[in-house]
PDB file of C-alpha atoms in Angstrom:
ATOM      1  CA  ALA P   1     -68.494  41.072 214.315  1.00 51.00           C
ATOM      2  CA  ASN P   2     -67.575  37.790 213.514  1.00 62.00           C
ATOM      3  CA  GLN P   3     -68.610  38.101 209.515  1.00 76.00           C
ATOM      4  CA  VAL P   4     -66.004  37.330 207.325  1.00 74.00           C
ATOM      5  CA  SER P   5     -64.958  40.372 204.950  1.00 84.00           C
ATOM      6  CA  PRO P   6     -65.889  39.786 201.100  1.00 84.00           C
ATOM      7  CA  PHE P   7     -61.883  40.355 200.233  1.00 87.00           C
ATOM      8  CA  ASP P   8     -60.905  37.692 203.162  1.00 85.00           C
ATOM      9  CA  GLU P   9     -64.027  35.344 201.504  1.00 88.00           C
ATOM     10  CA  ALA P  10     -62.307  35.950 197.927  1.00 88.00           C
ATOM     11  CA  GLN P  11     -59.327  35.119 198.944  1.00 91.00           C
ATOM     12  CA  LYS P  12     -60.589  31.776 200.342  1.00 91.00           C
ATOM     13  CA  LEU P  13     -62.331  30.753 197.549  1.00 92.00           C
ATOM     14  CA  ARG P  14     -59.390  31.536 195.300  1.00 95.00           C
ATOM     15  CA  GLN P  15     -57.069  29.560 197.247  1.00 96.00           C
ATOM     16  CA  ARG P  16     -59.947  26.948 197.297  1.00 96.00           C
ATOM     17  CA  GLU P  17     -60.002  26.454 193.558  1.00 97.00           C
ATOM     18  CA  SER P  18     -55.965  26.561 193.518  1.00 97.00           C
ATOM     19  CA  ALA P  19     -56.246  23.379 195.517  1.00 97.00           C
ATOM     20  CA  GLN P  20     -58.497  21.620 193.671  1.00 97.00           C
ATOM     21  CA  ASN P  21     -56.949  22.537 190.260  1.00 98.00           C
ATOM     22  CA  VAL P  22     -53.724  20.815 191.797  1.00 98.00           C
ATOM     23  CA  LEU P  23     -55.889  18.277 192.745  1.00 97.00           C
ATOM     24  CA  ALA P  24     -57.365  17.851 189.479  1.00 98.00           C
ATOM     25  CA  GLU P  25     -54.121  17.467 187.674  1.00 98.00           C
ATOM     26  CA  LEU P  26     -52.942  14.511 190.327  1.00 97.00           C
ATOM     27  CA  LEU P  27     -55.876  12.777 189.329  1.00 97.00           C
ATOM     28  CA  ASP P  28     -55.238  12.970 185.767  1.00 98.00           C
ATOM     29  CA  VAL P  29     -51.806  12.263 185.999  1.00 97.00           C
ATOM     30  CA  GLN P  30     -52.119   8.787 189.060  1.00 97.00           C
ATOM     31  CA  GLU P  31     -54.853   7.518 186.517  1.00 96.00           C
ATOM     32  CA  THR P  32     -51.862   7.964 183.450  1.00 94.00           C
ATOM     33  CA  LEU P  33     -49.967   6.108 186.182  1.00 95.00           C
ATOM     34  CA  GLU P  34     -52.668   3.386 186.913  1.00 94.00           C
ATOM     35  CA  ASP P  35     -52.938   2.322 183.227  1.00 91.00           C
ATOM     36  CA  LYS P  36     -49.438   1.857 182.924  1.00 91.00           C
ATOM     37  CA  GLU P  37     -49.502  -0.317 186.488  1.00 88.00           C
ATOM     38  CA  VAL P  38     -47.281   1.459 188.572  1.00 93.00           C
ATOM     39  CA  GLU P  39     -48.558  -0.167 191.583  1.00 92.00           C
ATOM     40  CA  ALA P  40     -46.058  -2.820 189.797  1.00 88.00           C
ATOM     41  CA  TRP P  41     -43.071  -1.062 189.789  1.00 90.00           C
ATOM     42  CA  SER P  42     -43.262   1.997 192.580  1.00 91.00           C
ATOM     43  CA  SER P  43     -45.811   0.720 194.480  1.00 92.00           C
ATOM     44  CA  LEU P  44     -43.640   3.025 197.899  1.00 95.00           C
ATOM     45  CA  GLU P  45     -43.710   5.589 195.949  1.00 95.00           C
ATOM     46  CA  PHE P  46     -47.604   5.492 194.781  1.00 95.00           C
ATOM     47  CA  LYS P  47     -48.361   4.823 198.324  1.00 96.00           C
ATOM     48  CA  ARG P  48     -46.876   7.886 199.637  1.00 97.00           C
ATOM     49  CA  VAL P  49     -49.234   9.937 197.554  1.00 97.00           C
ATOM     50  CA  PHE P  50     -52.148   8.840 199.128  1.00 96.00           C
ATOM     51  CA  GLU P  51     -50.460   9.757 202.571  1.00 98.00           C
ATOM     52  CA  LEU P  52     -49.804  12.733 200.998  1.00 98.00           C
ATOM     53  CA  ALA P  53     -53.303  13.283 199.362  1.00 97.00           C
ATOM     54  CA  GLY P  54     -54.952  12.256 202.795  1.00 97.00           C
ATOM     55  CA  ILE P  55     -53.293  14.952 204.791  1.00 98.00           C
ATOM     56  CA  GLY P  56     -54.218  17.279 201.805  1.00 97.00           C
ATOM     57  CA  ASP P  57     -57.963  16.127 202.290  1.00 97.00           C
ATOM     58  CA  GLU P  58     -57.802  17.139 205.818  1.00 98.00           C
ATOM     59  CA  ALA P  59     -56.306  20.241 205.716  1.00 98.00           C
ATOM     60  CA  TYR P  60     -59.093  20.381 202.784  1.00 97.00           C
ATOM     61  CA  ARG P  61     -62.146  19.852 205.206  1.00 97.00           C
ATOM     62  CA  GLY P  62     -60.912  22.047 207.438  1.00 96.00           C
ATOM     63  CA  GLN P  63     -60.516  25.238 205.266  1.00 94.00           C
ATOM     64  CA  GLU P  64     -57.054  24.889 205.003  1.00 96.00           C
ATOM     65  CA  PHE P  65     -56.744  25.198 201.202  1.00 97.00           C
ATOM     66  CA  VAL P  66     -52.904  26.893 201.077  1.00 97.00           C
ATOM     67  CA  THR P  67     -51.915  23.737 203.636  1.00 97.00           C
ATOM     68  CA  ALA P  68     -54.395  21.186 201.255  1.00 97.00           C
ATOM     69  CA  GLU P  69     -52.755  22.319 198.125  1.00 98.00           C
ATOM     70  CA  LYS P  70     -49.380  22.146 200.000  1.00 98.00           C
ATOM     71  CA  TYR P  71     -49.746  18.539 200.439  1.00 98.00           C
ATOM     72  CA  TYR P  72     -51.718  17.850 196.827  1.00 98.00           C
ATOM     73  CA  GLN P  73     -48.647  19.132 195.266  1.00 98.00           C
ATOM     74  CA  GLN P  74     -46.261  17.238 196.888  1.00 98.00           C
ATOM     75  CA  GLY P  75     -48.106  14.276 195.740  1.00 98.00           C
ATOM     76  CA  LEU P  76     -48.297  15.426 192.083  1.00 98.00           C
ATOM     77  CA  ASP P  77     -44.498  15.760 192.004  1.00 98.00           C
ATOM     78  CA  ILE P  78     -44.050  12.235 192.841  1.00 98.00           C
ATOM     79  CA  LEU P  79     -46.030  11.272 190.631  1.00 97.00           C
ATOM     80  CA  LEU P  80     -44.777  13.942 187.739  1.00 98.00           C
ATOM     81  CA  SER P  81     -41.292  12.297 188.601  1.00 97.00           C
ATOM     82  CA  LEU P  82     -42.763   8.713 188.312  1.00 96.00           C
ATOM     83  CA  GLU P  83     -44.321   9.751 184.751  1.00 96.00           C
ATOM     84  CA  ALA P  84     -41.210  11.198 183.793  1.00 96.00           C
ATOM     85  CA  SER P  85     -38.786   8.182 185.113  1.00 95.00           C
ATOM     86  CA  LEU P  86     -41.402   5.415 183.200  1.00 95.00           C
ATOM     87  CA  PRO P  87     -38.567   5.199 180.152  1.00 95.00           C
ATOM     88  CA  ASP P  88     -36.298   4.600 183.190  1.00 95.00           C
ATOM     89  CA  PHE P  89     -37.668   2.179 184.637  1.00 94.00           C
ATOM     90  CA  PHE P  90     -39.099   0.022 181.439  1.00 96.00           C
ATOM     91  CA  ALA P  91     -35.330  -0.113 180.357  1.00 97.00           C
ATOM     92  CA  GLU P  92     -34.651  -1.894 183.466  1.00 96.00           C
ATOM     93  CA  TYR P  93     -37.256  -3.939 183.252  1.00 96.00           C
ATOM     94  CA  MET P  94     -36.465  -5.045 179.235  1.00 98.00           C
ATOM     95  CA  ALA P  95     -32.739  -5.467 180.583  1.00 98.00           C
ATOM     96  CA  GLN P  96     -34.206  -7.579 183.323  1.00 98.00           C
ATOM     97  CA  GLY P  97     -35.908  -9.789 181.058  1.00 98.00           C
ATOM     98  CA  ASP P  98     -33.265 -10.332 178.775  1.00 97.00           C
ATOM     99  CA  GLN P  99     -30.830 -10.992 181.259  1.00 98.00           C
ATOM    100  CA  ALA P 100     -33.296 -13.639 182.660  1.00 98.00           C
ATOM    101  CA  ILE P 101     -34.015 -15.093 179.385  1.00 97.00           C
ATOM    102  CA  LEU P 102     -29.975 -15.704 178.806  1.00 95.00           C
ATOM    103  CA  ASP P 103     -30.065 -16.653 182.305  1.00 96.00           C
ATOM    104  CA  GLY P 104     -32.416 -19.341 181.575  1.00 95.00           C
ATOM    105  CA  ASP P 105     -35.109 -18.177 184.245  1.00 97.00           C
ATOM    106  CA  PRO P 106     -38.301 -18.042 182.545  1.00 96.00           C
ATOM    107  CA  LYS P 107     -40.176 -17.315 185.413  1.00 97.00           C
ATOM    108  CA  LEU P 108     -38.092 -13.759 185.750  1.00 97.00           C
ATOM    109  CA  ALA P 109     -37.993 -13.058 182.198  1.00 98.00           C
ATOM    110  CA  GLU P 110     -42.093 -13.331 182.213  1.00 97.00           C
ATOM    111  CA  GLU P 111     -42.590 -11.019 185.347  1.00 96.00           C
ATOM    112  CA  SER P 112     -39.660  -9.174 183.948  1.00 96.00           C
ATOM    113  CA  PHE P 113     -41.293  -8.903 180.622  1.00 97.00           C
ATOM    114  CA  ASN P 114     -45.048  -8.973 181.687  1.00 95.00           C
ATOM    115  CA  ILE P 115     -44.684  -5.430 183.878  1.00 94.00           C
ATOM    116  CA  ALA P 116     -42.903  -4.214 180.690  1.00 96.00           C
ATOM    117  CA  VAL P 117     -45.572  -4.540 178.315  1.00 95.00           C
ATOM    118  CA  LEU P 118     -48.433  -3.237 181.258  1.00 92.00           C
ATOM    119  CA  MET P 119     -45.800  -0.063 181.454  1.00 93.00           C
ATOM    120  CA  MET P 120     -45.725   0.342 177.327  1.00 93.00           C
ATOM    121  CA  PRO P 121     -48.229  -1.901 176.224  1.00 90.00           C
ATOM    122  CA  GLY P 122     -47.769  -1.144 172.341  1.00 92.00           C
ATOM    123  CA  ASN P 123     -43.872  -1.680 172.305  1.00 96.00           C
ATOM    124  CA  ASP P 124     -43.080  -4.510 170.181  1.00 97.00           C
ATOM    125  CA  GLU P 125     -39.529  -5.767 172.020  1.00 97.00           C
ATOM    126  CA  ALA P 126     -41.868  -5.986 175.460  1.00 97.00           C
ATOM    127  CA  ILE P 127     -44.084  -8.326 173.812  1.00 97.00           C
ATOM    128  CA  THR P 128     -41.779 -10.397 171.860  1.00 97.00           C
ATOM    129  CA  GLY P 129     -39.680 -10.625 175.111  1.00 97.00           C
ATOM    130  CA  TYR P 130     -43.100 -11.358 177.095  1.00 97.00           C
ATOM    131  CA  ASP P 131     -43.957 -13.919 174.149  1.00 97.00           C
ATOM    132  CA  ARG P 132     -40.414 -15.733 174.647  1.00 97.00           C
ATOM    133  CA  SER P 133     -40.259 -15.822 178.104  1.00 97.00           C
ATOM    134  CA  GLN P 134     -43.999 -18.431 177.961  1.00 97.00           C
ATOM    135  CA  GLN P 135     -41.771 -20.390 175.273  1.00 96.00           C
ATOM    136  CA  LEU P 136     -38.635 -20.162 177.729  1.00 96.00           C
ATOM    137  CA  ALA P 137     -39.153 -23.465 179.695  1.00 96.00           C
ATOM    138  CA  LYS P 138     -40.148 -25.295 176.386  1.00 97.00           C
ATOM    139  CA  VAL P 139     -36.901 -24.278 174.781  1.00 96.00           C
ATOM    140  CA  LEU P 140     -34.242 -24.880 177.158  1.00 96.00           C
ATOM    141  CA  ALA P 141     -36.069 -28.180 177.358  1.00 96.00           C
ATOM    142  CA  ILE P 142     -35.478 -28.874 174.112  1.00 96.00           C
ATOM    143  CA  ILE P 143     -32.014 -27.667 174.123  1.00 96.00           C
ATOM    144  CA  ALA P 144     -31.175 -30.162 177.093  1.00 96.00           C
ATOM    145  CA  GLU P 145     -32.636 -33.059 175.393  1.00 96.00           C
ATOM    146  CA  GLY P 146     -30.189 -31.933 172.034  1.00 95.00           C
ATOM    147  CA  GLU P 147     -27.137 -31.640 174.455  1.00 95.00           C
ATOM    148  CA  ALA P 148     -27.907 -35.152 176.022  1.00 96.00           C
ATOM    149  CA  LEU P 149     -28.352 -36.173 172.532  1.00 95.00           C
ATOM    150  CA  HIS P 150     -24.690 -34.956 170.950  1.00 95.00           C
ATOM    151  CA  GLU P 151     -23.338 -36.087 174.267  1.00 96.00           C
ATOM    152  CA  ALA P 152     -24.376 -39.698 173.497  1.00 95.00           C
ATOM    153  CA  ASP P 153     -22.620 -38.678 170.319  1.00 95.00           C
ATOM    154  CA  ALA P 154     -26.239 -39.146 168.247  1.00 95.00           C
ATOM    155  CA  PHE P 155     -25.296 -35.805 166.681  1.00 95.00           C
ATOM    156  CA  GLU P 156     -28.028 -35.826 163.555  1.00 96.00           C
ATOM    157  CA  GLU P 157     -31.099 -35.978 166.522  1.00 96.00           C
ATOM    158  CA  ALA P 158     -28.866 -33.686 168.465  1.00 95.00           C
ATOM    159  CA  ALA P 159     -29.148 -31.205 165.377  1.00 96.00           C
ATOM    160  CA  GLU P 160     -32.924 -32.188 164.978  1.00 96.00           C
ATOM    161  CA  LYS P 161     -33.973 -30.916 168.988  1.00 95.00           C
ATOM    162  CA  TYR P 162     -31.680 -27.581 168.222  1.00 95.00           C
ATOM    163  CA  ARG P 163     -33.746 -27.032 164.960  1.00 96.00           C
ATOM    164  CA  GLU P 164     -37.202 -27.476 166.770  1.00 96.00           C
ATOM    165  CA  ALA P 165     -36.010 -24.996 169.517  1.00 95.00           C
ATOM    166  CA  LEU P 166     -34.539 -22.691 166.403  1.00 95.00           C
ATOM    167  CA  VAL P 167     -38.212 -22.793 165.360  1.00 96.00           C
ATOM    168  CA  ILE P 168     -40.058 -22.142 168.583  1.00 95.00           C
ATOM    169  CA  ASP P 169     -38.227 -19.296 169.423  1.00 95.00           C
ATOM    170  CA  PRO P 170     -35.595 -18.290 166.567  1.00 93.00           C
ATOM    171  CA  LEU P 171     -33.712 -15.554 168.689  1.00 91.00           C
ATOM    172  CA  HIS P 172     -32.123 -17.875 171.223  1.00 88.00           C
TER     173      HIS P 172
END
């Protein structure tokens, strides 16, 4: 009397397969974003995906496949949104790094460009920014020496310091 009908069993299998398909897509997008260090630039949203997946897993274990799929889909939607916003996050970190260089903040410049490089490893501008951030403290120290020499009316020596800084970072 408690036997499941073939129709109900087929429906359950279909629901299970559908939940598995959403979960598989979620895992693929997760892996892509992890390769781009999503935890460094959007950790709260990324953690929320794991919470939703955990709820989905509980439902899946209870053979509530429709509910499991719903939670997996919510997590997938967050990941797809993060993936779509990657260029915006990248632009923000690039702008932050550029501003940090202008402000003479080597630490913030390095952090910003490091994340940008992790997000888009082959991006020449991000790599250049990161390389510049690595030399910023040295460039600023040389410029400060040049300014001190300038103040002391040692113009040739000051000019030499400025040229030295230009050799290290021609964009500064």
